[in-house]
Every structure is written in structure tokens, then in C-alpha cells.
Coordinates of C-alpha atoms in Angstrom, one line a residue:
X10 CA -11.0 -3.1 -16.1
X11 CA -7.4 -3.3 -17.3
X12 CA -8.1 -0.3 -19.2
X13 CA -9.5 2.0 -16.6
X14 CA -6.6 1.0 -14.1
X15 CA -4.0 1.6 -17.0
X16 CA -5.3 5.1 -17.7
X17 CA -5.6 5.8 -13.8
X18 CA -2.0 4.9 -13.5
X19 CA -1.0 7.5 -16.3
X20 CA -2.9 10.0 -15.1
X21 CA -1.5 9.4 -11.3
X22 CA 2.1 9.5 -12.6
X23 CA 1.9 12.9 -14.0
X24 CA 0.6 14.1 -10.6
X25 CA 3.7 15.2 -8.6
X26 CA 1.7 16.4 -5.6
X27 CA 0.2 12.9 -4.7
X28 CA 3.6 11.1 -5.3
X29 CA 4.6 11.8 -1.6
X30 CA 1.7 9.8 -0.6
X31 CA 3.2 6.5 -1.8
X32 CA 6.9 7.4 -1.2
X33 CA 7.2 4.4 1.5
X34 CA 4.0 2.5 0.9
X35 CA 4.2 -1.0 -0.1
X36 CA 1.1 -2.7 -1.1
X37 CA -0.5 -5.2 -3.5
X38 CA -4.3 -4.6 -4.3
X39 CA -6.7 -6.5 -6.3
X40 CA -9.6 -4.9 -7.6
X41 CA -12.5 -7.3 -9.0
X42 CA -15.4 -6.2 -10.9
X43 CA -17.4 -9.4 -11.9
X44 CA -15.3 -11.9 -14.0
X45 CA -12.6 -9.2 -14.5
X46 CA -9.9 -7.9 -12.2
X47 CA -6.7 -5.9 -12.2
X48 CA -3.9 -6.0 -9.7
X49 CA -2.1 -2.7 -8.5
X50 CA 1.4 -2.7 -6.8
X51 CA 2.5 0.5 -5.0
X52 CA 6.1 0.0 -3.9
X53 CA 9.3 2.5 -3.8
X54 CA 7.3 5.3 -5.0
X55 CA 5.6 3.7 -8.3
X56 CA 2.3 2.4 -9.2
X57 CA 2.2 -0.4 -11.6
X58 CA -0.3 -3.1 -12.8
X59 CA 0.5 -6.7 -12.3
X60 CA -0.1 -9.8 -14.0
X61 CA 1.0 -12.0 -10.9
X62 CA -2.0 -12.9 -8.7
X63 CA 0.3 -15.2 -6.3
X64 CA 0.7 -12.5 -3.5
X65 CA -2.0 -10.3 -3.2
X66 CA -2.3 -8.6 0.0
X67 CA -5.8 -6.8 -0.6
X68 CA -8.9 -6.9 -2.5
X69 CA -11.5 -4.5 -3.3
X70 CA -14.7 -5.7 -5.3
X71 CA -17.4 -3.9 -6.5
X72 CA -20.1 -3.1 -9.4
X73 CA -18.3 -1.6 -13.1
X74 CA -20.2 1.7 -12.1
X75 CA -18.4 1.8 -8.5
X76 CA -15.3 0.8 -9.7
X77 CA -15.4 3.7 -12.5
X78 CA -16.6 6.3 -9.8
X79 CA -13.6 4.9 -7.6
X80 CA -10.7 5.4 -10.5
X81 CA -12.0 8.3 -11.7
X82 CA -12.0 10.3 -8.4
X83 CA -16.0 10.9 -8.4
X84 CA -16.4 9.1 -5.2
X85 CA -14.4 8.2 -2.4
X86 CA -13.5 4.7 -1.4
X87 CA -15.0 4.6 2.1
X88 CA -18.2 6.4 1.1
X89 CA -18.8 3.6 -1.9
X90 CA -17.9 0.8 0.8
X91 CA -20.4 2.4 3.5
X92 CA -23.3 2.6 0.6
X93 CA -22.3 -0.9 -0.2
X94 CA -21.4 -0.7 -3.9
X95 CA -17.5 -1.7 -2.7
X96 CA -16.3 -4.6 -0.5
X97 CA -12.9 -3.3 0.8
X98 CA -10.9 -6.2 2.2
X99 CA -8.0 -4.0 3.7
X100 CA -7.0 -2.5 7.0
X101 CA -8.2 1.1 7.4
X102 CA -4.5 2.3 7.2
X103 CA -4.6 1.0 3.4
X104 CA -8.1 2.1 2.5
X105 CA -7.1 5.7 3.6
X106 CA -4.0 5.6 1.5
X107 CA -5.7 4.4 -1.5
X108 CA -9.0 6.8 -1.0
X109 CA -6.5 9.6 -0.8
X110 CA -4.6 8.3 -3.9
X111 CA -7.6 8.2 -5.9
X112 CA -9.4 11.3 -4.8
X113 CA -6.4 13.4 -4.9
X114 CA -5.2 12.5 -8.2
X115 CA -8.9 13.7 -9.4
X116 CA -9.1 16.6 -7.3
X117 CA -5.9 18.0 -8.8
X118 CA -7.4 17.5 -12.4
X119 CA -10.2 19.6 -11.3
X120 CA -8.7 22.2 -9.6
X121 CA -6.3 22.7 -12.8
X122 CA -9.5 23.0 -15.1
X123 CA -10.6 25.9 -12.9
X124 CA -7.5 27.8 -12.7

């Protein structure tokens, strides 16, 4: 799980067009998949992986395949939630922000391959 998250954060940091989305965001999200979990903090225009589980604000749980689809941008967060493959414990605004970040990070990579 941590490896998947670290790879996503590296890819995200290279996507200048998406950085504006998190410019003023301040959230902590725990992603749980079975016994594994990872915590992402988005703060001051940066995204990082945390080890401290004390003050988690939101949580997203799901099966390994659903998490992989989310982090790779293959499927949108709310679609996975509607299909029952993910459980999202976050307000709609935070969920939409996360969905945008995941989807646009991947969408840009595909666009670059086409051009």
C-alpha cells in the first residue's frame, strides 16, 4: 500500500497543472486496504505520506484492486464508492477534491502519451 501511495505522490508532484487544486487545502486522509493503511496529508500546496495516525480527518477503505484503480486514476473515487468497492468517510467537498487530484494526475499522463 505504501509503495502505491509513494509512487502516486511522486507522479503528482511532477504535475504542475494539478498543484493548484491543493494550494489552499488542508486535509489528512487514511487509506485502508485490509490490514495495510497509508495516510496522506495535503497541506500548504504539498502532498506527503505520514506515519502519525493520531489526527486523521477522513478515511477511505476498500479492496486492493479498487485502491489500485483509484491511485492510478483508472476509475473515479465516487464511481468506486457507488459500486460498493470503496467506503468513503469524508464530506462531499473533500471527496471531490481527492477525486479530482487522482483523476487529473492520471489524465495528464495519458494526454502526454497521445500528443
